[in-house]
Amino acid sequence: MSVVPATKKLWQGIAIGFAIAFAYATVFVKLVRDWWHDENYSHGLLIPFIIGYIVWSQRDKLARARVQPSILLGGAAIVAALFALWAGVAGSELYMQRLSLVLLLAGITVYFWGFRLLQMLLVPLALLLAAAPPPIAAREALVNAARAQGLLLRHEFMHPQVAPFGPAGLALGALVHDDVA
């Protein structure tokens, strides 16, 4: 048993981690800023810790997972993620940049470990994706669709204990707006 392969894998992981941090530094900064300032997404500050807990609690199961790397499909996902990052930066679309991060992490997982491990990591990746604030246009379209379907109620129909909070008391997930009424 040699120490060299383990050391080589450690350095590969460190190099990949630094490359991701370098490529996505501005994405991380803007994402954390959105989590910090937008109260609809302040839960995002907890997401890395929740993901860490999920992965840590599943570490034995993840370690026993059958490793079948798919270099072609993983590499294609990585290239697609980097293209999405470029498109998001070129088009000033933050959501595309954040989406590319999740795609990149999924691609790296498939490239090195295969689809079995990706399947085991779907919940943490979905949490990361859900923590990214959607584009404002998409959020507004969702609010307008909810209004059209009558899902956002007027404050006149609220329970008396909620009425003092006015329209702010009408919360539908992350769709909290003061202009509901």
PDB file of C-alpha atoms in Angstrom:
ATOM      1  CA  MET A   1       0.000   0.000   0.000  1.00  0.00           C
ATOM      2  CA  SER A   2       1.544   3.242  -1.117  1.00  0.00           C
ATOM      3  CA  VAL A   3       0.973   6.772   0.092  1.00  0.00           C
ATOM      4  CA  VAL A   4       1.643   8.257  -3.348  1.00  0.00           C
ATOM      5  CA  PRO A   5      -1.785   7.520  -4.940  1.00  0.00           C
ATOM      6  CA  ALA A   6      -3.651   8.946  -1.913  1.00  0.00           C
ATOM      7  CA  THR A   7      -1.451  12.047  -1.965  1.00  0.00           C
ATOM      8  CA  LYS A   8      -1.984  12.420  -5.698  1.00  0.00           C
ATOM      9  CA  LYS A   9      -5.771  12.226  -5.251  1.00  0.00           C
ATOM     10  CA  LEU A  10      -5.586  14.778  -2.434  1.00  0.00           C
ATOM     11  CA  TRP A  11      -3.700  17.223  -4.653  1.00  0.00           C
ATOM     12  CA  GLN A  12      -6.155  16.633  -7.498  1.00  0.00           C
ATOM     13  CA  GLY A  13      -9.021  17.485  -5.176  1.00  0.00           C
ATOM     14  CA  ILE A  14      -7.270  20.588  -3.904  1.00  0.00           C
ATOM     15  CA  ALA A  15      -6.471  21.727  -7.453  1.00  0.00           C
ATOM     16  CA  ILE A  16     -10.072  21.193  -8.595  1.00  0.00           C
ATOM     17  CA  GLY A  17     -11.343  23.027  -5.506  1.00  0.00           C
ATOM     18  CA  PHE A  18      -9.104  26.032  -6.216  1.00  0.00           C
ATOM     19  CA  ALA A  19     -10.130  26.045  -9.887  1.00  0.00           C
ATOM     20  CA  ILE A  20     -13.820  26.084  -8.940  1.00  0.00           C
ATOM     21  CA  ALA A  21     -13.237  28.795  -6.329  1.00  0.00           C
ATOM     22  CA  PHE A  22     -11.362  30.909  -8.890  1.00  0.00           C
ATOM     23  CA  ALA A  23     -13.926  30.453 -11.675  1.00  0.00           C
ATOM     24  CA  TYR A  24     -16.933  31.022  -9.432  1.00  0.00           C
ATOM     25  CA  ALA A  25     -15.572  33.598  -6.959  1.00  0.00           C
ATOM     26  CA  THR A  26     -17.856  36.400  -8.125  1.00  0.00           C
ATOM     27  CA  VAL A  27     -20.820  34.004  -8.299  1.00  0.00           C
ATOM     28  CA  PHE A  28     -20.227  32.956  -4.674  1.00  0.00           C
ATOM     29  CA  VAL A  29     -19.891  36.570  -3.529  1.00  0.00           C
ATOM     30  CA  LYS A  30     -23.107  37.663  -5.271  1.00  0.00           C
ATOM     31  CA  LEU A  31     -24.980  34.584  -4.064  1.00  0.00           C
ATOM     32  CA  VAL A  32     -23.995  35.159  -0.440  1.00  0.00           C
ATOM     33  CA  ARG A  33     -24.851  38.861  -0.809  1.00  0.00           C
ATOM     34  CA  ASP A  34     -28.317  37.916  -2.078  1.00  0.00           C
ATOM     35  CA  TRP A  35     -28.766  35.463   0.784  1.00  0.00           C
ATOM     36  CA  TRP A  36     -27.697  38.121   3.264  1.00  0.00           C
ATOM     37  CA  HIS A  37     -29.837  41.000   1.935  1.00  0.00           C
ATOM     38  CA  ASP A  38     -32.953  39.315   0.483  1.00  0.00           C
ATOM     39  CA  GLU A  39     -35.070  38.067   3.371  1.00  0.00           C
ATOM     40  CA  ASN A  40     -36.891  35.681   1.019  1.00  0.00           C
ATOM     41  CA  TYR A  41     -33.635  33.775   0.557  1.00  0.00           C
ATOM     42  CA  SER A  42     -31.891  34.267   3.889  1.00  0.00           C
ATOM     43  CA  HIS A  43     -32.303  30.525   4.466  1.00  0.00           C
ATOM     44  CA  GLY A  44     -29.586  30.111   1.833  1.00  0.00           C
ATOM     45  CA  LEU A  45     -26.997  30.950   4.476  1.00  0.00           C
ATOM     46  CA  LEU A  46     -27.847  27.644   6.165  1.00  0.00           C
ATOM     47  CA  ILE A  47     -27.817  25.546   2.988  1.00  0.00           C
ATOM     48  CA  PRO A  48     -24.034  24.848   2.904  1.00  0.00           C
ATOM     49  CA  PHE A  49     -24.205  23.611   6.500  1.00  0.00           C
ATOM     50  CA  ILE A  50     -27.262  21.458   5.764  1.00  0.00           C
ATOM     51  CA  ILE A  51     -25.555  20.007   2.691  1.00  0.00           C
ATOM     52  CA  GLY A  52     -22.429  19.366   4.750  1.00  0.00           C
ATOM     53  CA  TYR A  53     -24.495  17.566   7.370  1.00  0.00           C
ATOM     54  CA  ILE A  54     -26.268  15.423   4.767  1.00  0.00           C
ATOM     55  CA  VAL A  55     -22.999  14.435   3.110  1.00  0.00           C
ATOM     56  CA  TRP A  56     -21.326  13.803   6.492  1.00  0.00           C
ATOM     57  CA  SER A  57     -24.192  11.642   7.720  1.00  0.00           C
ATOM     58  CA  GLN A  58     -24.088   9.619   4.491  1.00  0.00           C
ATOM     59  CA  ARG A  59     -20.279   9.371   4.366  1.00  0.00           C
ATOM     60  CA  ASP A  60     -20.178   5.606   4.976  1.00  0.00           C
ATOM     61  CA  LYS A  61     -22.784   4.953   2.300  1.00  0.00           C
ATOM     62  CA  LEU A  62     -20.995   7.315  -0.112  1.00  0.00           C
ATOM     63  CA  ALA A  63     -17.648   5.603   0.580  1.00  0.00           C
ATOM     64  CA  ARG A  64     -19.157   2.183  -0.200  1.00  0.00           C
ATOM     65  CA  ALA A  65     -20.749   3.384  -3.440  1.00  0.00           C
ATOM     66  CA  ARG A  66     -19.634   1.581  -6.565  1.00  0.00           C
ATOM     67  CA  VAL A  67     -17.252   3.798  -8.517  1.00  0.00           C
ATOM     68  CA  GLN A  68     -17.892   3.750 -12.265  1.00  0.00           C
ATOM     69  CA  PRO A  69     -16.613   7.023 -13.689  1.00  0.00           C
ATOM     70  CA  SER A  70     -18.150   8.236 -16.909  1.00  0.00           C
ATOM     71  CA  ILE A  71     -15.453  10.403 -18.398  1.00  0.00           C
ATOM     72  CA  LEU A  72     -17.363  11.207 -21.574  1.00  0.00           C
ATOM     73  CA  LEU A  73     -20.689  12.214 -19.981  1.00  0.00           C
ATOM     74  CA  GLY A  74     -19.039  13.857 -16.978  1.00  0.00           C
ATOM     75  CA  GLY A  75     -16.712  15.791 -19.263  1.00  0.00           C
ATOM     76  CA  ALA A  76     -19.653  16.865 -21.421  1.00  0.00           C
ATOM     77  CA  ALA A  77     -21.502  18.113 -18.329  1.00  0.00           C
ATOM     78  CA  ILE A  78     -18.400  20.026 -17.203  1.00  0.00           C
ATOM     79  CA  VAL A  79     -18.027  21.649 -20.633  1.00  0.00           C
ATOM     80  CA  ALA A  80     -21.754  22.507 -20.656  1.00  0.00           C
ATOM     81  CA  ALA A  81     -21.436  24.017 -17.167  1.00  0.00           C
ATOM     82  CA  LEU A  82     -18.460  26.148 -18.184  1.00  0.00           C
ATOM     83  CA  PHE A  83     -20.337  27.280 -21.288  1.00  0.00           C
ATOM     84  CA  ALA A  84     -23.352  28.143 -19.108  1.00  0.00           C
ATOM     85  CA  LEU A  85     -21.046  30.108 -16.800  1.00  0.00           C
ATOM     86  CA  TRP A  86     -19.650  32.005 -19.780  1.00  0.00           C
ATOM     87  CA  ALA A  87     -23.157  32.667 -21.139  1.00  0.00           C
ATOM     88  CA  GLY A  88     -24.331  33.833 -17.731  1.00  0.00           C
ATOM     89  CA  VAL A  89     -21.397  36.209 -17.355  1.00  0.00           C
ATOM     90  CA  ALA A  90     -21.720  37.487 -20.936  1.00  0.00           C
ATOM     91  CA  GLY A  91     -25.462  38.005 -20.552  1.00  0.00           C
ATOM     92  CA  SER A  92     -25.274  39.309 -16.966  1.00  0.00           C
ATOM     93  CA  GLU A  93     -27.662  36.555 -15.869  1.00  0.00           C
ATOM     94  CA  LEU A  94     -26.859  35.516 -12.289  1.00  0.00           C
ATOM     95  CA  TYR A  95     -29.243  32.561 -12.243  1.00  0.00           C
ATOM     96  CA  MET A  96     -27.497  30.972 -15.236  1.00  0.00           C
ATOM     97  CA  GLN A  97     -24.162  31.348 -13.457  1.00  0.00           C
ATOM     98  CA  ARG A  98     -25.566  29.723 -10.310  1.00  0.00           C
ATOM     99  CA  LEU A  99     -27.202  26.959 -12.314  1.00  0.00           C
ATOM    100  CA  SER A 100     -23.858  26.280 -13.990  1.00  0.00           C
ATOM    101  CA  LEU A 101     -22.271  25.725 -10.565  1.00  0.00           C
ATOM    102  CA  VAL A 102     -24.739  22.932  -9.771  1.00  0.00           C
ATOM    103  CA  LEU A 103     -24.206  21.435 -13.235  1.00  0.00           C
ATOM    104  CA  LEU A 104     -20.437  21.626 -12.764  1.00  0.00           C
ATOM    105  CA  LEU A 105     -20.603  19.830  -9.409  1.00  0.00           C
ATOM    106  CA  ALA A 106     -22.819  17.150 -10.936  1.00  0.00           C
ATOM    107  CA  GLY A 107     -20.447  16.811 -13.909  1.00  0.00           C
ATOM    108  CA  ILE A 108     -17.393  16.463 -11.665  1.00  0.00           C
ATOM    109  CA  THR A 109     -19.202  13.802  -9.649  1.00  0.00           C
ATOM    110  CA  VAL A 110     -20.062  11.809 -12.777  1.00  0.00           C
ATOM    111  CA  TYR A 111     -16.560  12.306 -14.241  1.00  0.00           C
ATOM    112  CA  PHE A 112     -14.730  10.943 -11.199  1.00  0.00           C
ATOM    113  CA  TRP A 113     -17.247   8.628  -9.495  1.00  0.00           C
ATOM    114  CA  GLY A 114     -20.152   7.958 -11.828  1.00  0.00           C
ATOM    115  CA  PHE A 115     -23.910   8.152 -11.846  1.00  0.00           C
ATOM    116  CA  ARG A 116     -24.423   6.031  -8.722  1.00  0.00           C
ATOM    117  CA  LEU A 117     -22.756   8.661  -6.540  1.00  0.00           C
ATOM    118  CA  LEU A 118     -24.576  11.450  -8.380  1.00  0.00           C
ATOM    119  CA  GLN A 119     -27.851   9.705  -7.584  1.00  0.00           C
ATOM    120  CA  MET A 120     -26.862   9.630  -3.915  1.00  0.00           C
ATOM    121  CA  LEU A 121     -26.031  13.365  -4.001  1.00  0.00           C
ATOM    122  CA  LEU A 122     -29.193  14.550  -5.752  1.00  0.00           C
ATOM    123  CA  VAL A 123     -30.757  15.982  -2.578  1.00  0.00           C
ATOM    124  CA  PRO A 124     -27.747  18.161  -1.671  1.00  0.00           C
ATOM    125  CA  LEU A 125     -27.484  19.377  -5.271  1.00  0.00           C
ATOM    126  CA  ALA A 126     -31.229  20.099  -5.382  1.00  0.00           C
ATOM    127  CA  LEU A 127     -30.937  22.059  -2.126  1.00  0.00           C
ATOM    128  CA  LEU A 128     -28.128  24.117  -3.598  1.00  0.00           C
ATOM    129  CA  LEU A 129     -30.175  24.786  -6.706  1.00  0.00           C
ATOM    130  CA  ALA A 130     -33.259  25.703  -4.677  1.00  0.00           C
ATOM    131  CA  ALA A 131     -31.249  28.153  -2.574  1.00  0.00           C
ATOM    132  CA  ALA A 132     -30.330  30.231  -5.625  1.00  0.00           C
ATOM    133  CA  PRO A 133     -32.750  33.129  -6.034  1.00  0.00           C
ATOM    134  CA  PRO A 134     -34.537  32.842  -9.389  1.00  0.00           C
ATOM    135  CA  PRO A 135     -34.419  35.632 -11.946  1.00  0.00           C
ATOM    136  CA  ILE A 136     -36.663  38.573 -11.051  1.00  0.00           C
ATOM    137  CA  ALA A 137     -38.641  38.172 -14.283  1.00  0.00           C
ATOM    138  CA  ALA A 138     -39.408  34.537 -13.454  1.00  0.00           C
ATOM    139  CA  ARG A 139     -40.389  35.425  -9.906  1.00  0.00           C
ATOM    140  CA  GLU A 140     -42.702  38.192 -11.099  1.00  0.00           C
ATOM    141  CA  ALA A 141     -44.247  35.872 -13.707  1.00  0.00           C
ATOM    142  CA  LEU A 142     -44.923  33.331 -10.943  1.00  0.00           C
ATOM    143  CA  VAL A 143     -46.525  35.999  -8.732  1.00  0.00           C
ATOM    144  CA  ASN A 144     -48.707  37.206 -11.626  1.00  0.00           C
ATOM    145  CA  ALA A 145     -49.766  33.634 -12.432  1.00  0.00           C
ATOM    146  CA  ALA A 146     -50.613  33.029  -8.761  1.00  0.00           C
ATOM    147  CA  ARG A 147     -52.649  36.239  -8.703  1.00  0.00           C
ATOM    148  CA  ALA A 148     -54.512  35.207 -11.852  1.00  0.00           C
ATOM    149  CA  GLN A 149     -55.384  31.849 -10.286  1.00  0.00           C
ATOM    150  CA  GLY A 150     -56.507  33.497  -7.047  1.00  0.00           C
ATOM    151  CA  LEU A 151     -53.727  31.888  -5.013  1.00  0.00           C
ATOM    152  CA  LEU A 152     -52.658  35.193  -3.485  1.00  0.00           C
ATOM    153  CA  LEU A 153     -55.526  36.357  -1.302  1.00  0.00           C
ATOM    154  CA  ARG A 154     -56.464  39.897  -0.475  1.00  0.00           C
ATOM    155  CA  HIS A 155     -55.948  41.008   3.094  1.00  0.00           C
ATOM    156  CA  GLU A 156     -59.702  41.532   3.596  1.00  0.00           C
ATOM    157  CA  PHE A 157     -60.147  37.741   3.607  1.00  0.00           C
ATOM    158  CA  MET A 158     -57.412  37.033   6.125  1.00  0.00           C
ATOM    159  CA  HIS A 159     -57.874  35.663   9.591  1.00  0.00           C
ATOM    160  CA  PRO A 160     -58.246  38.513  12.130  1.00  0.00           C
ATOM    161  CA  GLN A 161     -54.976  37.569  13.854  1.00  0.00           C
ATOM    162  CA  VAL A 162     -53.050  37.902  10.574  1.00  0.00           C
ATOM    163  CA  ALA A 163     -54.869  41.004   9.278  1.00  0.00           C
ATOM    164  CA  PRO A 164     -52.790  43.525  11.302  1.00  0.00           C
ATOM    165  CA  PHE A 165     -49.762  42.448   9.281  1.00  0.00           C
ATOM    166  CA  GLY A 166     -51.538  43.520   6.103  1.00  0.00           C
ATOM    167  CA  PRO A 167     -50.445  42.176   2.741  1.00  0.00           C
ATOM    168  CA  ALA A 168     -47.111  41.160   4.232  1.00  0.00           C
ATOM    169  CA  GLY A 169     -49.003  38.437   6.092  1.00  0.00           C
ATOM    170  CA  LEU A 170     -49.887  36.786   2.804  1.00  0.00           C
ATOM    171  CA  ALA A 171     -46.953  34.524   2.197  1.00  0.00           C
ATOM    172  CA  LEU A 172     -46.894  31.884  -0.496  1.00  0.00           C
ATOM    173  CA  GLY A 173     -43.467  30.315  -0.176  1.00  0.00           C
ATOM    174  CA  ALA A 174     -40.905  32.901  -1.194  1.00  0.00           C
ATOM    175  CA  LEU A 175     -43.584  35.035  -2.855  1.00  0.00           C
ATOM    176  CA  VAL A 176     -43.895  37.691  -0.181  1.00  0.00           C
ATOM    177  CA  HIS A 177     -44.869  41.026  -1.675  1.00  0.00           C
ATOM    178  CA  ASP A 178     -46.219  44.179  -0.102  1.00  0.00           C
ATOM    179  CA  ASP A 179     -48.261  45.019  -3.194  1.00  0.00           C
ATOM    180  CA  VAL A 180     -50.535  41.965  -3.072  1.00  0.00           C
ATOM    181  CA  ALA A 181     -53.643  43.894  -2.132  1.00  0.00           C
TER     182      ALA A 181
END
